[in-house]
CSV table of C-alpha atoms in Angstrom, one decimal:
chain,number,residue,atom,x,y,z
A,1,MET,CA,30.1,-31.5,-51.3
A,2,ASN,CA,33.8,-31.1,-51.1
A,3,ARG,CA,35.6,-30.9,-47.8
A,4,ASP,CA,35.3,-27.1,-47.3
A,5,GLU,CA,31.6,-27.2,-48.2
A,6,VAL,CA,31.1,-29.9,-45.6
A,7,ASP,CA,32.9,-28.0,-42.9
A,8,ARG,CA,30.9,-24.8,-43.7
A,9,ALA,CA,27.6,-26.7,-43.6
A,10,LEU,CA,28.5,-28.3,-40.3
A,11,ALA,CA,29.4,-25.0,-38.8
A,12,GLU,CA,26.1,-23.4,-40.0
A,13,LEU,CA,24.0,-26.3,-38.9
A,14,ARG,CA,25.7,-26.5,-35.5
A,15,ASP,CA,24.9,-22.8,-34.9
A,16,GLU,CA,21.4,-23.3,-36.1
A,17,LYS,CA,20.9,-26.2,-33.7
A,18,GLU,CA,22.1,-24.2,-30.8
A,19,ARG,CA,19.7,-21.3,-31.7
A,20,ILE,CA,16.8,-23.7,-32.0
A,21,GLY,CA,17.5,-25.4,-28.7
A,22,ALA,CA,17.9,-22.0,-27.0
A,23,ALA,CA,14.5,-20.9,-28.4
A,24,LEU,CA,12.8,-24.0,-27.2
A,25,LEU,CA,14.2,-23.7,-23.8
A,26,GLU,CA,13.3,-20.0,-23.6
A,27,LEU,CA,9.7,-20.8,-24.6
A,28,GLU,CA,9.4,-23.5,-21.9
A,29,ALA,CA,10.9,-21.0,-19.3
A,30,HIS,CA,8.2,-18.4,-20.2
A,31,HIS,CA,5.9,-17.5,-17.4
A,32,GLY,CA,2.8,-18.3,-19.4
A,33,TYR,CA,4.1,-21.7,-20.4
A,34,ARG,CA,5.0,-22.6,-16.8
A,35,LEU,CA,1.5,-21.5,-15.7
A,36,LEU,CA,-0.2,-23.6,-18.3
A,37,GLU,CA,2.1,-26.6,-18.1
A,38,GLY,CA,1.4,-27.5,-14.5
A,39,ALA,CA,-2.2,-26.1,-14.1
A,40,ALA,CA,-5.3,-28.3,-13.6
A,41,VAL,CA,-7.4,-26.6,-16.2
A,42,THR,CA,-10.7,-27.3,-17.9
A,43,GLY,CA,-12.8,-26.3,-20.9
A,44,GLU,CA,-11.2,-24.1,-23.6
A,45,THR,CA,-8.0,-23.6,-21.6
A,46,ALA,CA,-7.6,-27.4,-21.2
A,47,ALA,CA,-7.9,-27.8,-25.0
A,48,ARG,CA,-5.3,-25.2,-25.6
A,49,GLN,CA,-3.1,-26.8,-22.9
A,50,ALA,CA,-3.3,-30.2,-24.6
A,51,ALA,CA,-2.5,-28.8,-28.0
A,52,LEU,CA,0.5,-26.8,-26.6
A,53,LEU,CA,2.0,-29.8,-24.8
A,54,ALA,CA,1.5,-32.0,-27.8
A,55,GLY,CA,3.1,-29.4,-30.0
A,56,MET,CA,6.1,-29.0,-27.7
A,57,SER,CA,6.5,-32.7,-27.6
A,58,GLY,CA,6.6,-32.8,-31.4
A,59,LEU,CA,9.1,-30.0,-31.5
A,60,TRP,CA,11.4,-31.7,-29.1
A,61,THR,CA,11.1,-35.0,-31.1
A,62,LEU,CA,12.0,-33.2,-34.3
A,63,PHE,CA,14.9,-31.4,-32.6
A,64,ASP,CA,16.2,-34.7,-31.2
A,65,LEU,CA,16.1,-36.2,-34.7
A,66,TYR,CA,17.8,-33.1,-36.1
A,67,GLY,CA,20.5,-33.4,-33.4
A,68,ARG,CA,21.1,-37.1,-34.0
A,69,THR,CA,21.6,-36.6,-37.7
A,70,LEU,CA,23.9,-33.7,-37.2
A,71,GLY,CA,25.8,-35.6,-34.6
A,72,ALA,CA,26.3,-38.5,-37.0
A,73,ALA,CA,27.7,-36.2,-39.6
A,74,GLU,CA,30.0,-34.5,-37.0
A,75,GLU,CA,31.3,-37.9,-35.8
A,76,LEU,CA,32.0,-39.1,-39.4
A,77,ARG,CA,33.9,-35.9,-40.1
A,78,ALA,CA,35.9,-36.2,-36.9
A,79,ARG,CA,37.0,-39.7,-37.9
A,80,HIS,CA,38.4,-38.6,-41.2
A,81,ALA,CA,40.8,-35.7,-41.3
A,82,ARG,CA,40.9,-36.1,-45.1
A,83,PRO,CA,37.6,-37.7,-46.1
A,84,GLY,CA,37.5,-39.6,-49.3
A,85,ALA,CA,34.7,-39.7,-51.9
A,86,ALA,CA,32.7,-42.3,-50.0
A,87,GLN,CA,32.9,-40.3,-46.8
A,88,LEU,CA,32.0,-37.0,-48.7
A,89,ALA,CA,29.1,-38.7,-50.3
A,90,GLU,CA,27.8,-39.9,-46.9
A,91,LEU,CA,28.4,-36.4,-45.4
A,92,THR,CA,26.5,-34.8,-48.3
A,93,ARG,CA,23.6,-37.2,-47.7
A,94,LEU,CA,23.5,-36.5,-44.0
A,95,LEU,CA,23.8,-32.7,-44.3
A,96,SER,CA,21.6,-32.0,-47.3
A,97,GLY,CA,19.9,-35.1,-48.3
A,98,PRO,CA,16.8,-37.0,-46.9
A,99,SER,CA,18.7,-38.2,-43.9
A,100,VAL,CA,16.1,-37.7,-41.1
A,101,GLU,CA,13.5,-40.5,-40.8
A,102,LEU,CA,10.4,-39.1,-39.2
A,103,PRO,CA,8.3,-41.2,-36.8
A,104,ALA,CA,5.0,-42.4,-38.4
A,105,GLU,CA,3.0,-40.0,-36.2
A,106,GLU,CA,4.9,-37.1,-37.6
A,107,VAL,CA,3.9,-37.9,-41.2
A,108,PRO,CA,0.6,-36.3,-42.2
A,109,LEU,CA,-2.1,-38.9,-43.0
A,110,GLU,CA,-2.5,-37.6,-46.6
A,111,ARG,CA,1.2,-38.2,-47.3
A,112,ARG,CA,1.3,-41.8,-46.1
A,113,THR,CA,1.2,-44.8,-48.4
A,114,LEU,CA,-0.4,-48.2,-48.0
A,115,LEU,CA,2.9,-50.1,-47.6
A,116,ALA,CA,4.5,-47.4,-45.5
A,117,ALA,CA,1.4,-46.6,-43.4
A,118,THR,CA,3.3,-47.3,-40.2
A,119,GLY,CA,6.7,-46.3,-41.5
A,120,GLY,CA,8.4,-42.9,-41.4
A,121,GLU,CA,9.1,-40.3,-44.0
A,122,ARG,CA,12.7,-39.3,-44.8
A,123,VAL,CA,13.3,-35.6,-45.0
A,124,THR,CA,16.3,-33.2,-45.0
A,125,LEU,CA,17.6,-31.2,-42.1
A,126,ARG,CA,16.2,-28.1,-43.8
A,127,ASP,CA,12.8,-29.8,-44.0
A,128,VAL,CA,12.9,-30.6,-40.3
A,129,VAL,CA,13.5,-26.9,-39.5
A,130,ALA,CA,10.7,-25.9,-41.9
A,131,ARG,CA,8.3,-28.2,-40.1
A,132,MET,CA,9.4,-27.0,-36.7
A,133,THR,CA,9.0,-23.3,-37.5
A,134,PRO,CA,5.1,-23.1,-37.7
A,135,MET,CA,4.8,-25.5,-34.8
A,136,TYR,CA,7.0,-23.2,-32.7
A,137,GLU,CA,5.2,-20.0,-33.8
A,138,GLU,CA,1.8,-21.6,-32.9
A,139,ALA,CA,3.1,-22.6,-29.5
A,140,ALA,CA,4.5,-19.1,-28.9
A,141,ARG,CA,1.2,-17.5,-29.8
A,142,THR,CA,-0.6,-19.8,-27.5
A,143,VAL,CA,1.8,-19.1,-24.6
A,144,ALA,CA,1.6,-15.4,-25.2
A,145,ALA,CA,-2.2,-15.4,-25.4
A,146,VAL,CA,-2.7,-17.5,-22.3
A,147,ASP,CA,-0.1,-15.4,-20.4
A,148,THR,CA,-1.8,-12.1,-21.4
A,149,VAL,CA,-5.2,-13.3,-20.4
A,150,TRP,CA,-4.2,-15.1,-17.3
A,151,SER,CA,-1.9,-12.4,-16.0
A,152,ALA,CA,-4.6,-9.8,-16.4
A,153,LEU,CA,-7.2,-11.9,-14.7
A,154,LEU,CA,-5.0,-13.0,-11.9
A,155,ALA,CA,-3.9,-9.4,-11.2
A,156,ARG,CA,-7.6,-8.3,-11.2
A,157,LEU,CA,-8.5,-11.2,-9.0
A,158,ASP,CA,-5.8,-10.3,-6.5
A,159,GLU,CA,-7.3,-6.8,-6.3
A,160,VAL,CA,-10.8,-8.1,-5.9
A,161,GLU,CA,-9.7,-10.6,-3.2
A,162,ALA,CA,-7.9,-7.8,-1.4
A,163,ASP,CA,-11.1,-5.8,-1.4
A,164,LEU,CA,-13.0,-8.8,-0.2
A,165,ARG,CA,-10.5,-9.2,2.8
A,166,ALA,CA,-10.8,-5.5,3.6
A,167,ALA,CA,-14.6,-5.8,3.5
A,168,GLY,CA,-14.4,-8.9,5.7
A,169,GLU,CA,-12.4,-7.1,8.3
A,170,LEU,CA,-14.9,-4.3,8.4
A,171,ALA,CA,-17.8,-6.7,8.6
A,172,GLY,CA,-16.1,-8.7,11.4
A,173,GLY,CA,-15.5,-5.6,13.4
A,174,LEU,CA,-19.2,-4.8,13.4
A,175,GLY,CA,-19.9,-8.1,15.2
A,176,ALA,CA,-23.0,-9.2,13.2
A,177,PRO,CA,-23.5,-11.2,10.0
A,178,GLU,CA,-23.5,-9.1,6.8
A,179,PRO,CA,-25.6,-10.8,4.1
A,180,ASP,CA,-24.1,-8.7,1.3
A,181,TYR,CA,-20.6,-9.7,2.3
A,182,GLU,CA,-21.5,-13.4,2.5
A,183,ARG,CA,-23.1,-13.2,-1.0
A,184,LEU,CA,-20.1,-11.4,-2.5
A,185,ARG,CA,-17.6,-13.8,-0.8
A,186,GLU,CA,-19.3,-16.8,-2.5
A,187,ASN,CA,-19.4,-14.9,-5.8
A,188,VAL,CA,-15.7,-14.1,-5.6
A,189,ARG,CA,-14.8,-17.7,-4.8
A,190,SER,CA,-16.7,-18.8,-7.8
A,191,LEU,CA,-15.0,-16.3,-10.0
A,192,ALA,CA,-11.6,-17.3,-8.6
A,193,ALA,CA,-12.2,-20.9,-9.4
A,194,ALA,CA,-13.2,-20.0,-13.0
A,195,VAL,CA,-10.2,-17.8,-13.4
A,196,ARG,CA,-7.8,-20.5,-12.2
A,197,SER,CA,-9.4,-23.4,-14.1
A,198,ASP,CA,-10.4,-21.9,-17.4
A,199,PRO,CA,-9.1,-18.3,-17.9
A,200,LEU,CA,-9.6,-18.3,-21.6
A,201,ALA,CA,-13.4,-18.7,-21.1
A,202,VAL,CA,-13.6,-16.0,-18.4
A,203,GLY,CA,-13.7,-12.2,-19.1
A,204,THR,CA,-13.1,-9.4,-16.7
A,205,GLY,CA,-16.7,-8.4,-16.6
A,206,GLY,CA,-17.6,-10.5,-13.6
A,207,LEU,CA,-14.6,-9.4,-11.6
A,208,ASP,CA,-15.2,-5.7,-12.5
A,209,ALA,CA,-18.8,-6.1,-11.3
A,210,ALA,CA,-17.7,-7.7,-8.1
A,211,ALA,CA,-15.2,-5.0,-7.5
A,212,ARG,CA,-17.9,-2.3,-7.9
A,213,GLU,CA,-20.1,-4.1,-5.5
A,214,LEU,CA,-17.3,-4.5,-3.0
A,215,ALA,CA,-16.4,-0.8,-3.2
A,216,GLY,CA,-20.0,0.1,-2.4
A,217,LEU,CA,-20.1,-2.5,0.5
A,218,ARG,CA,-16.9,-1.2,1.9
A,219,GLU,CA,-18.2,2.3,1.9
A,220,ARG,CA,-21.4,1.2,3.7
A,221,LEU,CA,-19.5,-0.8,6.2
A,222,ALA,CA,-17.0,2.0,6.9
A,223,GLU,CA,-19.9,4.3,7.4
A,224,ALA,CA,-21.5,1.8,9.8
A,225,ALA,CA,-18.2,1.5,11.7
A,226,ARG,CA,-18.0,5.3,12.0
A,227,PHE,CA,-21.6,5.4,13.0
A,228,ARG,CA,-21.0,2.8,15.7
A,229,ALA,CA,-18.1,4.8,17.1
A,230,GLY,CA,-20.3,8.0,17.3
A,231,PHE,CA,-23.6,6.3,18.0
A,232,GLU,CA,-24.6,8.2,21.2
A,233,GLU,CA,-23.6,11.6,19.7
A,234,ARG,CA,-25.6,10.9,16.6
A,235,MET,CA,-28.6,9.9,18.6
A,236,ARG,CA,-28.4,13.0,20.7
A,237,LYS,CA,-28.5,15.1,17.5
A,238,VAL,CA,-31.5,13.2,16.3
A,239,ARG,CA,-33.3,13.6,19.6
A,240,ASP,CA,-32.5,17.3,19.5
A,241,ALA,CA,-34.0,17.5,16.0
A,242,ILE,CA,-37.1,15.7,17.1
A,243,GLY,CA,-37.3,18.0,20.1
A,244,LEU,CA,-37.4,21.0,17.8
A,245,VAL,CA,-40.3,19.4,15.9
A,246,ARG,CA,-42.2,18.7,19.2
A,247,ASP,CA,-41.6,22.3,20.5
A,248,THR,CA,-42.8,23.7,17.2
A,249,GLU,CA,-45.9,21.5,17.2
A,250,ASP,CA,-46.6,22.6,20.8
A,251,GLU,CA,-46.3,26.2,19.7
A,252,ILE,CA,-48.7,25.6,16.8
A,253,ARG,CA,-51.3,24.2,19.2
A,254,ARG,CA,-51.0,27.3,21.4
A,255,ALA,CA,-51.2,29.6,18.4
A,256,ARG,CA,-54.2,27.7,17.1
A,257,GLU,CA,-56.0,28.3,20.4
A,258,ARG,CA,-55.3,32.0,20.2
A,259,VAL,CA,-56.3,32.2,16.5
A,260,LEU,CA,-59.6,30.3,17.1
A,261,GLU,CA,-60.3,32.7,19.9
A,262,LYS,CA,-59.4,35.9,18.1
A,263,ILE,CA,-60.1,35.2,14.4
A,264,ALA,CA,-63.4,34.2,12.9
A,265,SER,CA,-63.6,31.2,10.6
A,266,PRO,CA,-59.8,30.8,10.2
A,267,ALA,CA,-58.4,28.4,7.5
A,268,LEU,CA,-55.9,26.6,9.6
A,269,PRO,CA,-53.8,23.6,8.7
A,270,ALA,CA,-54.7,20.3,10.3
A,271,PRO,CA,-52.8,19.6,13.5
A,272,THR,CA,-50.0,17.1,13.3
A,273,ALA,CA,-48.2,14.7,15.6
A,274,LEU,CA,-45.0,14.1,13.7
A,275,ALA,CA,-42.8,14.2,16.7
A,276,ALA,CA,-44.5,11.2,18.2
A,277,THR,CA,-44.0,9.2,15.0
A,278,LEU,CA,-40.3,10.2,15.0
A,279,ASP,CA,-40.0,9.1,18.6
A,280,ASP,CA,-41.2,5.6,17.7
A,281,ARG,CA,-38.7,5.4,14.9
A,282,LEU,CA,-35.9,6.6,17.3
A,283,ALA,CA,-36.8,3.8,19.7
A,284,ALA,CA,-36.6,1.3,16.9
A,285,LEU,CA,-33.0,2.4,16.3
A,286,TYR,CA,-32.0,1.2,19.8
A,287,GLY,CA,-33.5,-2.2,19.0
A,288,LEU,CA,-31.2,-2.4,16.0
A,289,ARG,CA,-28.3,-1.4,18.1
A,290,ASP,CA,-29.0,-4.2,20.6
A,291,ARG,CA,-28.9,-6.7,17.7
A,292,ARG,CA,-25.7,-5.1,16.4
A,293,ARG,CA,-27.1,-4.4,13.0
A,294,TRP,CA,-24.9,-1.4,12.5
A,295,GLY,CA,-25.1,-1.3,8.7
A,296,GLU,CA,-28.9,-1.1,8.7
A,297,LEU,CA,-28.8,1.2,11.7
A,298,ALA,CA,-26.7,3.7,9.9
A,299,GLU,CA,-29.1,3.8,7.0
A,300,ARG,CA,-32.1,4.0,9.2
A,301,ALA,CA,-30.5,6.8,11.3
A,302,ALA,CA,-29.8,8.8,8.1
A,303,GLU,CA,-33.4,8.3,7.0
A,304,LEU,CA,-34.7,9.4,10.4
A,305,ASP,CA,-32.4,12.5,10.4
A,306,ARG,CA,-33.8,13.5,7.0
A,307,ALA,CA,-37.4,12.8,8.2
A,308,ALA,CA,-36.8,15.0,11.3
A,309,ARG,CA,-35.6,17.9,9.1
A,310,ASP,CA,-38.5,17.6,6.8
A,311,ALA,CA,-41.0,17.4,9.7
A,312,LEU,CA,-39.4,20.5,11.3
A,313,GLN,CA,-39.7,22.4,8.0
A,314,ARG,CA,-43.3,21.4,7.7
A,315,ALA,CA,-44.1,22.4,11.3
A,316,ARG,CA,-42.5,25.8,10.9
A,317,GLY,CA,-44.5,26.3,7.7
A,318,ASP,CA,-47.7,25.4,9.6
A,319,LEU,CA,-46.7,27.8,12.4
A,320,ALA,CA,-46.1,30.6,10.0
A,321,LEU,CA,-49.6,30.0,8.5
A,322,VAL,CA,-51.3,30.0,11.9
A,323,THR,CA,-49.5,33.0,13.4
A,324,GLY,CA,-49.8,34.8,10.1
A,325,LEU,CA,-53.5,35.3,10.7
A,326,LEU,CA,-52.8,37.2,13.9
A,327,ASP,CA,-50.1,39.1,12.1
A,328,ARG,CA,-52.6,40.0,9.4
A,329,ARG,CA,-55.0,41.4,12.0
A,330,GLU,CA,-52.2,43.6,13.5
A,331,GLU,CA,-51.2,44.7,10.0
A,332,LEU,CA,-54.8,45.8,9.3
A,333,ARG,CA,-55.1,47.6,12.6
A,334,GLY,CA,-51.9,49.5,11.8
A,335,ARG,CA,-53.1,50.5,8.4
A,336,LEU,CA,-56.5,51.7,9.8
A,337,ARG,CA,-54.6,54.0,12.2
A,338,ALA,CA,-52.4,55.2,9.4
A,339,TYR,CA,-55.4,56.1,7.2
A,340,LYS,CA,-57.0,58.0,10.1
A,341,ALA,CA,-53.9,60.0,10.5
A,342,LYS,CA,-53.8,60.7,6.8
A,343,ALA,CA,-57.4,61.9,6.9
A,344,GLY,CA,-56.4,64.3,9.7
A,345,ARG,CA,-53.5,65.7,7.7
A,346,LEU,CA,-55.8,66.3,4.7
A,347,GLY,CA,-58.3,68.3,6.9
A,348,LEU,CA,-60.9,65.6,6.9
A,349,ALA,CA,-60.9,64.8,10.6
A,350,GLU,CA,-64.3,66.3,11.1
A,351,ASP,CA,-65.9,64.4,8.2
A,352,ALA,CA,-68.8,62.5,9.7
A,353,GLY,CA,-68.9,59.9,7.0
A,354,LEU,CA,-65.3,59.0,7.3
A,355,GLY,CA,-65.6,59.0,11.1
A,356,ARG,CA,-68.4,56.5,10.8
A,357,MET,CA,-66.5,54.3,8.4
A,358,TYR,CA,-63.4,54.4,10.8
A,359,GLU,CA,-65.5,53.4,13.8
A,360,GLU,CA,-67.1,50.5,11.9
A,361,ALA,CA,-63.8,49.1,10.7
A,362,ARG,CA,-62.3,49.6,14.2
A,363,GLU,CA,-65.2,47.7,15.7
A,364,VAL,CA,-64.6,44.7,13.5
A,365,LEU,CA,-60.8,44.7,14.0
A,366,TRP,CA,-60.9,45.0,17.8
A,367,THR,CA,-63.7,42.4,18.2
A,368,SER,CA,-62.9,38.8,19.0
A,369,PRO,CA,-63.2,36.7,17.0
A,370,CYS,CA,-62.2,39.1,14.2
A,371,ASP,CA,-63.6,38.7,10.7
A,372,LEU,CA,-60.4,39.4,8.7
A,373,ARG,CA,-62.2,39.3,5.3
A,374,LYS,CA,-64.8,41.8,6.4
A,375,ALA,CA,-62.2,44.0,8.0
A,376,THR,CA,-60.1,44.0,4.8
A,377,VAL,CA,-63.1,45.1,2.7
A,378,MET,CA,-64.0,47.9,5.1
A,379,LEU,CA,-60.4,49.1,5.3
A,380,SER,CA,-60.2,49.3,1.5
A,381,GLY,CA,-63.5,51.2,1.4
A,382,TYR,CA,-62.2,53.6,4.1
A,383,GLN,CA,-59.0,54.2,2.1
A,384,GLN,CA,-60.9,54.9,-1.2
A,385,ALA,CA,-63.3,57.3,0.6
A,386,ILE,CA,-60.4,59.3,1.9
A,387,ALA,CA,-58.9,59.4,-1.6
A,388,LYS,CA,-62.1,60.7,-3.2
A,389,ARG,CA,-62.7,63.4,-0.6
A,390,ALA,CA,-59.1,64.6,-1.0
A,391,GLU,CA,-59.6,64.8,-4.8
A,392,GLY,CA,-63.0,66.7,-4.4
A,393,ARG,CA,-61.3,69.3,-2.2
């Protein structure tokens, strides 16, 4: 190199050194690098941490050698305003020749010789940069990968832990141990330890599942808290619902007595005592209240409320069946009177046969107990007889 070429090379290499140094410092300042550098990690993450730190150590070693060689060239050029041939030859060697001696550990095993097994390899400044480039790219990929995974996991973990705290506040407010909360708390603690110690081996599946369970738990606990605040009002409504069942069952019993007295061989539904069973379940709810088991109490109260509505619906259906027999008798009586009036309008009032059929049907319908099947058959015969006589005339 002549003097101008030396000065241009020095300027280019000086700029290159500054850019390399800035890149290395920026990488070490990266959030992912700082997370990984000082973390006590295990498993796959520990292996990646060790590889990254070793790679960064190698990068800084090569950068230091690069800087020393460039510094020697800058010092030599500064001492000679008009360097001679010997100085230009030395500057050429430093700037473009094999002027950087690598430590033995930086020389790949396959490139070592027997006599130089513990010695270094001499390379150019360009070779040093060429070696640093893939090392830097690998370190940057590792930092980016760890930062992406860890940041996502830590953000999700923060959300889950916030949900856990909210569930804990609700559970604490109810004043009784909540087994589901205790189980989920231990699960979240285990997941948090895994996220912080070996994030590369942990997926978001466990955190997502815990979040779903916590959402369900918080909903149940919130419902339990609302139930606790309105316990007496809720119990009053349940008692009222059971009271309706009891009143309907009482009405069924009274109606059964009337039907058994007035209707022959009635097909009646079996009597029930659902209100008494519901009363027992209601009393059990107060036992849960005394033990402050509000979560279970809210579920049991909802079940009892549904059971009371179902029992009331069944009782009303049974009542309709029982009273329907008396209603059927009244319907048949009304139809008999209507058919008699029709016979009169048709001029058949004096028909002895029709009169006899009317009296027989009336006897059955106004006799207790009344045979509804027989009365239905007689009424149908009476109607058909009226129709035939009307056609004959």
